[in-house]
Amino acid sequence: DTPGGLETSMLDMVKRILASDVPVIVYVTPSGARAASAGVLVTMAAHVAAMSPGTNIGAATPVSLQGGMDSTLARKVTSDAAAFARTIAAQRGRNVDWAERAVQRAVSATETEALKLHVVDLVAAHLDQLLERVDGDSVRLATRRVALHTRGAPLERVEPGFRQRLLAVIADPNVAYILLMLGFYGLLFELQNPGAILPGVIGAICLVLAFLALSTLPVNYAGVALIVLALVFFVAEIKVTSHGVLTAGGVLALLLGSLILFKAPGEFGRVSLPVAVAGALSTALVFLFIVGKGLQAQRRRVAAGGEALVGQKAEVVQSCAPVGRVRLHGELWNARSEAPVEVGELVEVLSVDGLTLQVRPLSKEARS
């Protein structure tokens, strides 16, 4: 059950089947499954090709992961694939004309049509029925002819390993893109807040998984460069006052980079537009939130040190003419005032010079 795959992988599978000293049965199953594109050639290369009811096979025209091909290159690639399909069909005694049309004209067939056209050998409802029906048949291997003895044979299922199951999940372009963004966020937050540890750990894990997924996908490095450039713009927005220009540039670069991150001929092999837009907007909102909090912190009154005393009100406990003493937050401070101030009056702290406060008397309106 496959929509197809890379030509190199298909060629490796077909070569192994053709050279195999053990009979190979390819079974298109369950109902609703398909053997499309490269799956057509793998199926036709088998010693026995079978299909379940409600399945289909066909449309083996090659496409380029780099996008569109010019007419000359398209003809060369298609002609090469058609010749390869004819060779396989002829070697297995199957319909050569249909194999060629599946490549050149992208024709497909249901399981009943494939059986009538002699594209496959039989239709079986389930695996046990398939093994019963091929029991006693004779197939030709690379060096000899053997009879099949499959009725009641023990079955050993080979399940995908952990790496294959993991790749099946993360090799989706949208998942790989999200992992890449989470990795960047995690490392960025760790660099901004050294010692947080958790963001850095999660970010590193997400980046490793993202790179694993990217190793199986057709990556466009211009898209990666645009995403990195967008993150640089966002970080610069925190450090430089650009009045939103860097943020706008970051959103645009991130959106464009997300849309061209993967090279594929169709939407199935690219980051979907909703995911790309959501990623760009959420990143912009996060950095705008950080910038906003930073500006608020800059405007906030200093809460510690001598600067925190500036603007505070103090009560005179020893007249200042010009030097006296004042009480501020329960502490006694030396004070100096240019204008005379009597005991019990309120003054405002203008500056701090060591242990001496420079003060001025408050007006009646300010005292109230």
Coordinates of C-alpha atoms in Angstrom, one line a residue, residues 13-27 40-50 88-89 91-94 118-122 130 134 137-148:
M13 CA 14.0 -3.2 -4.4
V14 CA 13.4 -4.3 -7.9
K15 CA 17.0 -5.4 -8.4
R16 CA 16.9 -7.5 -5.2
I17 CA 13.6 -9.1 -6.2
L18 CA 14.9 -10.0 -9.7
A19 CA 18.1 -11.5 -8.3
S20 CA 16.4 -13.2 -5.4
D21 CA 16.9 -17.0 -4.9
V22 CA 13.7 -17.0 -2.8
P23 CA 10.2 -16.6 -4.4
V24 CA 8.7 -13.1 -3.7
I25 CA 5.0 -12.4 -3.6
V26 CA 3.8 -8.8 -3.7
Y27 CA 0.3 -8.4 -2.3
V40 CA 3.7 -0.4 -9.8
L41 CA 7.2 -1.5 -10.8
V42 CA 7.8 -3.2 -7.5
T43 CA 4.5 -5.2 -7.9
M44 CA 5.3 -6.2 -11.5
A45 CA 8.8 -7.3 -10.5
A46 CA 7.4 -9.9 -8.1
H47 CA 7.4 -13.6 -8.9
V48 CA 3.7 -13.6 -7.9
A49 CA 1.6 -10.4 -8.0
A50 CA -1.7 -10.4 -6.1
I88 CA 10.2 -6.1 -15.9
A89 CA 6.8 -7.0 -17.5
Q91 CA 10.7 -10.9 -17.7
R92 CA 7.7 -11.8 -15.6
G93 CA 5.4 -12.6 -18.6
R94 CA 3.0 -9.8 -17.8
H118 CA -2.7 -9.8 -17.0
V119 CA -1.0 -7.1 -14.9
V120 CA -1.3 -9.2 -11.8
D121 CA -1.7 -13.0 -11.3
L122 CA -4.7 -13.3 -9.0
L130 CA -3.6 -16.0 -1.2
V134 CA -0.6 -20.1 -5.0
D137 CA 2.4 -23.1 -8.5
S138 CA 5.8 -23.0 -10.2
V139 CA 7.8 -19.8 -10.6
R140 CA 11.1 -19.1 -12.2
L141 CA 13.9 -17.6 -10.1
A142 CA 17.1 -16.1 -11.4
T143 CA 18.8 -19.6 -11.7
R144 CA 16.1 -22.2 -11.4
R145 CA 12.4 -23.0 -11.3
V146 CA 10.8 -23.9 -8.0
A147 CA 7.3 -25.0 -6.9
L148 CA 5.6 -23.1 -4.1

